[in-house]
mmCIF file of C-alpha atoms in Angstrom:
data_model
loop_
_atom_site.group_PDB
_atom_site.id
_atom_site.type_symbol
_atom_site.label_atom_id
_atom_site.label_comp_id
_atom_site.label_asym_id
_atom_site.label_seq_id
_atom_site.Cartn_x
_atom_site.Cartn_y
_atom_site.Cartn_z
ATOM 1 C CA UNK G 5 87.755 79.386 105.613
ATOM 2 C CA UNK G 6 86.303 79.724 102.039
ATOM 3 C CA UNK G 7 88.803 80.141 99.346
ATOM 4 C CA UNK G 8 88.076 82.044 96.273
ATOM 5 C CA UNK G 9 89.925 81.164 93.089
ATOM 6 C CA UNK G 10 89.858 83.434 90.064
ATOM 7 C CA UNK G 11 90.659 82.403 86.492
ATOM 8 C CA UNK G 12 92.559 83.464 84.493
ATOM 9 C CA UNK G 13 95.087 85.442 86.544
ATOM 10 C CA UNK G 14 95.507 87.785 83.535
ATOM 11 C CA UNK G 15 94.044 88.270 80.275
ATOM 12 C CA UNK G 16 94.883 90.442 77.144
ATOM 13 C CA UNK G 17 92.043 91.732 75.041
ATOM 14 C CA UNK G 18 91.292 94.619 72.680
ATOM 15 C CA UNK G 19 88.665 97.381 72.918
ATOM 16 C CA UNK G 20 85.320 96.060 71.647
ATOM 17 C CA UNK G 21 86.200 92.564 72.866
ATOM 18 C CA UNK G 22 84.164 90.384 75.120
ATOM 19 C CA UNK G 23 85.831 89.049 78.275
ATOM 20 C CA UNK G 24 84.727 86.533 80.865
ATOM 21 C CA UNK G 25 86.344 86.164 84.262
ATOM 22 C CA UNK G 26 85.515 83.250 86.539
ATOM 23 C CA UNK G 27 85.528 82.864 90.270
ATOM 24 C CA UNK G 28 85.117 79.654 92.167
ATOM 25 C CA UNK G 29 84.484 79.237 95.908
ATOM 26 C CA UNK G 30 85.697 76.295 97.849
ATOM 27 C CA UNK G 31 82.280 75.702 99.234
ATOM 28 C CA UNK G 32 78.729 76.996 98.382
ATOM 29 C CA UNK G 33 78.137 80.604 99.051
ATOM 30 C CA UNK G 34 74.689 80.937 97.510
ATOM 31 C CA UNK G 35 74.657 84.401 95.663
ATOM 32 C CA UNK G 36 76.611 86.182 98.167
ATOM 33 C CA UNK G 37 79.372 87.255 95.750
ATOM 34 C CA UNK G 38 80.559 90.580 94.656
ATOM 35 C CA UNK G 39 82.834 91.796 91.876
ATOM 36 C CA UNK G 40 85.159 94.892 92.074
ATOM 37 C CA UNK G 41 87.453 96.525 89.737
ATOM 38 C CA UNK G 42 90.628 98.296 90.720
ATOM 39 C CA UNK G 43 92.557 100.808 88.648
ATOM 40 C CA UNK G 44 96.358 101.184 89.380
ATOM 41 C CA UNK G 45 96.816 103.253 92.506
ATOM 42 C CA UNK G 46 93.181 103.580 93.252
ATOM 43 C CA UNK G 47 90.771 101.971 95.599
ATOM 44 C CA UNK G 48 88.571 99.245 94.436
ATOM 45 C CA UNK G 49 84.995 100.006 93.215
ATOM 46 C CA UNK G 50 81.883 97.727 93.423
ATOM 47 C CA UNK G 51 80.706 96.676 90.013
ATOM 48 C CA UNK G 52 78.292 93.646 90.735
ATOM 49 C CA UNK G 53 76.681 92.465 94.003
ATOM 50 C CA UNK G 54 74.567 89.392 94.810
ATOM 51 C CA UNK G 55 76.346 87.603 92.037
ATOM 52 C CA UNK G 56 74.346 89.310 89.256
ATOM 53 C CA UNK G 57 73.054 92.736 90.314
ATOM 54 C CA UNK G 58 74.581 95.792 88.808
ATOM 55 C CA UNK G 59 75.769 98.528 91.131
ATOM 56 C CA UNK G 60 74.265 101.823 90.461
ATOM 57 C CA UNK G 61 76.168 103.869 87.851
ATOM 58 C CA UNK G 62 77.877 100.816 86.464
ATOM 59 C CA UNK G 63 77.484 100.482 82.611
ATOM 60 C CA UNK G 64 75.361 97.658 81.368
ATOM 61 C CA UNK G 65 78.276 96.133 79.517
ATOM 62 C CA UNK G 66 79.128 94.555 82.906
ATOM 63 C CA UNK G 67 77.209 91.530 84.015
ATOM 64 C CA UNK G 68 77.526 88.734 86.402
ATOM 65 C CA UNK G 69 76.175 85.206 86.849
ATOM 66 C CA UNK G 70 76.285 82.043 89.035
ATOM 67 C CA UNK G 71 75.231 80.640 92.284
ATOM 68 C CA UNK G 72 76.814 78.242 94.840
ATOM 69 C CA UNK G 73 80.458 77.884 93.873
ATOM 70 C CA UNK G 74 80.830 78.938 90.355
ATOM 71 C CA UNK G 75 80.471 82.633 89.109
ATOM 72 C CA UNK G 76 81.396 84.642 86.141
ATOM 73 C CA UNK G 77 81.979 88.327 85.344
ATOM 74 C CA UNK G 78 81.415 89.319 81.629
ATOM 75 C CA UNK G 79 82.357 92.501 80.063
ATOM 76 C CA UNK G 80 80.948 93.130 76.713
ATOM 77 C CA UNK G 81 82.336 95.721 74.240
ATOM 78 C CA UNK G 82 85.455 96.363 76.147
ATOM 79 C CA UNK G 83 86.272 100.146 76.647
ATOM 80 C CA UNK G 84 89.654 101.693 77.506
ATOM 81 C CA UNK G 85 88.655 102.436 81.007
ATOM 82 C CA UNK G 86 87.833 98.666 81.740
ATOM 83 C CA UNK G 87 91.479 97.847 81.679
ATOM 84 C CA UNK G 88 91.983 97.225 85.393
ATOM 85 C CA UNK G 89 92.232 94.424 87.861
ATOM 86 C CA UNK G 90 89.143 92.553 88.884
ATOM 87 C CA UNK G 91 88.399 90.811 92.149
ATOM 88 C CA UNK G 92 85.615 88.717 93.345
ATOM 89 C CA UNK G 93 84.543 88.589 97.208
ATOM 90 C CA UNK G 94 82.380 86.355 99.085
ATOM 91 C CA UNK G 95 80.333 87.547 101.908
ATOM 92 C CA UNK G 96 78.491 84.388 102.799
ATOM 93 C CA UNK G 97 80.628 83.320 105.724
ATOM 94 C CA UNK G 98 83.156 84.947 108.053
ATOM 95 C CA UNK G 99 86.061 85.468 107.442
ATOM 96 C CA UNK G 100 85.070 87.146 104.176
ATOM 97 C CA UNK G 101 87.543 86.619 101.404
ATOM 98 C CA UNK G 102 88.716 87.849 97.998
ATOM 99 C CA UNK G 103 89.949 86.073 94.890
ATOM 100 C CA UNK G 104 93.491 86.730 93.918
ATOM 101 C CA UNK G 105 92.480 88.946 91.135
ATOM 102 C CA UNK G 106 92.522 88.960 87.331
ATOM 103 C CA UNK G 107 94.483 91.612 85.494
ATOM 104 C CA UNK G 108 92.832 92.815 82.245
ATOM 105 C CA UNK G 109 95.446 94.121 80.033
ATOM 106 C CA UNK G 110 95.202 95.826 76.508
ATOM 107 C CA UNK G 111 96.294 93.590 73.671
ATOM 108 C CA UNK H 2 77.296 111.293 99.926
ATOM 109 C CA UNK H 3 79.314 108.516 101.833
ATOM 110 C CA UNK H 4 83.031 109.203 102.208
ATOM 111 C CA UNK H 5 85.603 107.401 104.243
ATOM 112 C CA UNK H 6 89.229 108.468 104.793
ATOM 113 C CA UNK H 7 92.161 106.569 106.298
ATOM 114 C CA UNK H 8 94.726 108.059 108.468
ATOM 115 C CA UNK H 9 97.735 106.859 110.495
ATOM 116 C CA UNK H 10 101.558 106.544 110.316
ATOM 117 C CA UNK H 11 103.203 105.774 106.929
ATOM 118 C CA UNK H 12 106.167 104.075 108.650
ATOM 119 C CA UNK H 13 106.353 101.801 111.546
ATOM 120 C CA UNK H 14 109.116 99.651 112.981
ATOM 121 C CA UNK H 15 108.936 95.931 113.452
ATOM 122 C CA UNK H 16 107.269 94.816 116.486
ATOM 123 C CA UNK H 17 105.472 98.210 116.930
ATOM 124 C CA UNK H 18 101.721 98.415 117.061
ATOM 125 C CA UNK H 19 99.895 100.097 114.127
ATOM 126 C CA UNK H 20 96.909 102.136 114.803
ATOM 127 C CA UNK H 21 94.682 103.361 112.029
ATOM 128 C CA UNK H 22 91.667 105.593 111.905
ATOM 129 C CA UNK H 23 88.954 105.663 109.485
ATOM 130 C CA UNK H 24 86.919 108.860 109.600
ATOM 131 C CA UNK H 25 83.658 108.653 107.960
ATOM 132 C CA UNK H 26 81.051 111.170 106.644
ATOM 133 C CA UNK H 27 77.664 110.885 105.174
ATOM 134 C CA UNK H 28 76.495 108.086 107.750
ATOM 135 C CA UNK H 29 76.912 107.499 111.412
ATOM 136 C CA UNK H 30 78.960 104.355 112.477
ATOM 137 C CA UNK H 31 76.359 104.146 115.282
ATOM 138 C CA UNK H 32 73.372 103.836 112.941
ATOM 139 C CA UNK H 33 71.405 100.652 112.857
ATOM 140 C CA UNK H 34 72.556 98.395 110.078
ATOM 141 C CA UNK H 35 75.887 100.114 109.413
ATOM 142 C CA UNK H 36 79.093 98.269 109.094
ATOM 143 C CA UNK H 37 82.727 99.380 108.465
ATOM 144 C CA UNK H 38 85.440 97.012 107.380
ATOM 145 C CA UNK H 39 89.307 97.089 106.919
ATOM 146 C CA UNK H 40 90.835 95.539 103.972
ATOM 147 C CA UNK H 41 94.649 95.544 103.013
ATOM 148 C CA UNK H 42 96.604 95.049 99.931
ATOM 149 C CA UNK H 43 100.452 94.460 99.926
ATOM 150 C CA UNK H 44 102.261 96.030 96.902
ATOM 151 C CA UNK H 45 101.429 94.205 93.757
ATOM 152 C CA UNK H 46 99.216 91.679 95.540
ATOM 153 C CA UNK H 47 95.638 90.817 96.112
ATOM 154 C CA UNK H 48 93.128 92.280 98.732
ATOM 155 C CA UNK H 49 92.865 90.786 102.271
ATOM 156 C CA UNK H 50 89.868 91.255 104.414
ATOM 157 C CA UNK H 51 90.976 92.023 107.902
ATOM 158 C CA UNK H 52 88.184 93.027 110.200
ATOM 159 C CA UNK H 53 84.683 94.529 110.395
ATOM 160 C CA UNK H 54 82.634 96.190 113.085
ATOM 161 C CA UNK H 55 78.814 96.735 113.054
ATOM 162 C CA UNK H 56 76.723 99.420 114.524
ATOM 163 C CA UNK H 57 75.865 97.272 117.558
ATOM 164 C CA UNK H 58 79.444 96.653 118.300
ATOM 165 C CA UNK H 59 79.548 93.162 116.856
ATOM 166 C CA UNK H 60 83.047 92.494 115.751
ATOM 167 C CA UNK H 61 84.557 90.108 113.266
ATOM 168 C CA UNK H 62 88.239 89.353 112.500
ATOM 169 C CA UNK H 63 90.354 87.494 110.059
ATOM 170 C CA UNK H 64 91.963 84.379 111.856
ATOM 171 C CA UNK H 65 94.973 84.609 109.643
ATOM 172 C CA UNK H 66 96.358 87.459 111.726
ATOM 173 C CA UNK H 67 95.994 85.288 114.997
ATOM 174 C CA UNK H 68 94.717 87.737 117.519
ATOM 175 C CA UNK H 69 96.757 90.781 116.410
ATOM 176 C CA UNK H 70 93.839 92.746 115.402
ATOM 177 C CA UNK H 71 91.435 94.952 117.324
ATOM 178 C CA UNK H 72 88.714 97.065 115.871
ATOM 179 C CA UNK H 73 86.654 99.613 117.759
ATOM 180 C CA UNK H 74 84.497 102.650 116.889
ATOM 181 C CA UNK H 75 83.981 106.020 118.411
ATOM 182 C CA UNK H 76 80.383 107.133 117.635
ATOM 183 C CA UNK H 77 81.104 110.586 118.946
ATOM 184 C CA UNK H 78 83.851 111.212 116.381
ATOM 185 C CA UNK H 79 82.337 109.029 113.782
ATOM 186 C CA UNK H 80 85.423 106.996 113.441
ATOM 187 C CA UNK H 81 86.516 103.464 113.390
ATOM 188 C CA UNK H 82 89.994 102.483 114.600
ATOM 189 C CA UNK H 83 91.970 99.454 113.674
ATOM 190 C CA UNK H 84 95.002 98.302 115.712
ATOM 191 C CA UNK H 85 97.576 95.551 114.535
ATOM 192 C CA UNK H 86 100.116 94.509 117.066
ATOM 193 C CA UNK H 87 103.536 93.078 116.449
ATOM 194 C CA UNK H 88 103.875 94.571 112.896
ATOM 195 C CA UNK H 89 106.398 92.977 110.599
ATOM 196 C CA UNK H 90 107.603 93.630 106.964
ATOM 197 C CA UNK H 91 104.902 91.351 105.668
ATOM 198 C CA UNK H 92 102.290 93.859 106.910
ATOM 199 C CA UNK H 93 103.538 96.460 104.523
ATOM 200 C CA UNK H 94 100.469 97.311 102.593
ATOM 201 C CA UNK H 95 97.834 99.733 101.679
ATOM 202 C CA UNK H 96 95.149 99.683 104.181
ATOM 203 C CA UNK H 97 91.531 100.506 103.083
ATOM 204 C CA UNK H 98 88.412 100.982 105.111
ATOM 205 C CA UNK H 99 85.036 100.546 103.568
ATOM 206 C CA UNK H 100 81.369 100.877 104.315
ATOM 207 C CA UNK H 101 79.308 97.874 104.326
ATOM 208 C CA UNK H 102 75.664 97.845 105.493
ATOM 209 C CA UNK H 103 74.486 94.584 107.050
ATOM 210 C CA UNK H 104 71.556 94.627 104.639
ATOM 211 C CA UNK H 105 74.000 93.765 101.777
ATOM 212 C CA UNK H 106 77.460 93.076 103.142
ATOM 213 C CA UNK H 107 79.197 94.604 100.055
ATOM 214 C CA UNK H 108 82.059 97.188 100.391
ATOM 215 C CA UNK H 109 80.784 100.426 98.861
ATOM 216 C CA UNK H 110 82.420 103.003 98.865
ATOM 217 C CA UNK H 111 86.070 102.621 100.007
ATOM 218 C CA UNK H 112 88.372 105.124 101.401
ATOM 219 C CA UNK H 113 91.439 105.995 99.301
ATOM 220 C CA UNK H 114 93.661 103.968 101.425
ATOM 221 C CA UNK H 115 96.764 104.640 103.267
ATOM 222 C CA UNK H 116 100.175 103.022 102.548
ATOM 223 C CA UNK H 117 102.002 101.661 105.639
ATOM 224 C CA UNK H 118 105.571 100.583 105.391
ATOM 225 C CA UNK H 119 107.142 98.375 108.050
ATOM 226 C CA UNK H 120 110.822 98.905 108.342
ATOM 227 C CA UNK H 121 113.625 99.452 110.898
#
């Protein structure tokens, strides 16, 4: 099974900051990676798919990059609504798997 | 507009079998290319992928649940059903269903989720 490891587990930042979250796969997954964010008590929502493609309706301050085993999610100009938990997910090989999550908190 | 909604018991006893239903609208679970998956999230913990069924009845399961999972679909009702046998306290979680077309394999959108507690 492919293990997805996110870092950091939590990060504190201020409105207007830039934040980068990384996700590492235990084996190569090409670009078969998605990023979701989840606000407390709500279902996750797709932000980025195929490692770097922005889902329709998602602000352009979100961007993704990477291929193979190492991926990053970057959020520029943090907005109050961005403070949430972020998850990566690989869909290259069954069983699909998620990272353990990165909680983005207000500093 | 695609929507999904989970339904089922909120409380089950240890050793019982859980049956959850995902009722979808805006697409047909029998349409070519369509997939519906189940994901769960224990309180305060990460997401865990459980199972997936495609329009052609291809089914995939998480091996970590060791044969306890069964996923089926009812095209006439436009529903996907997940059963988990031999429930235990560690299965307490919010259970989500989500749409995943085979062309992309990403979960979008998700249902609102349903919290299931396992307790005697």
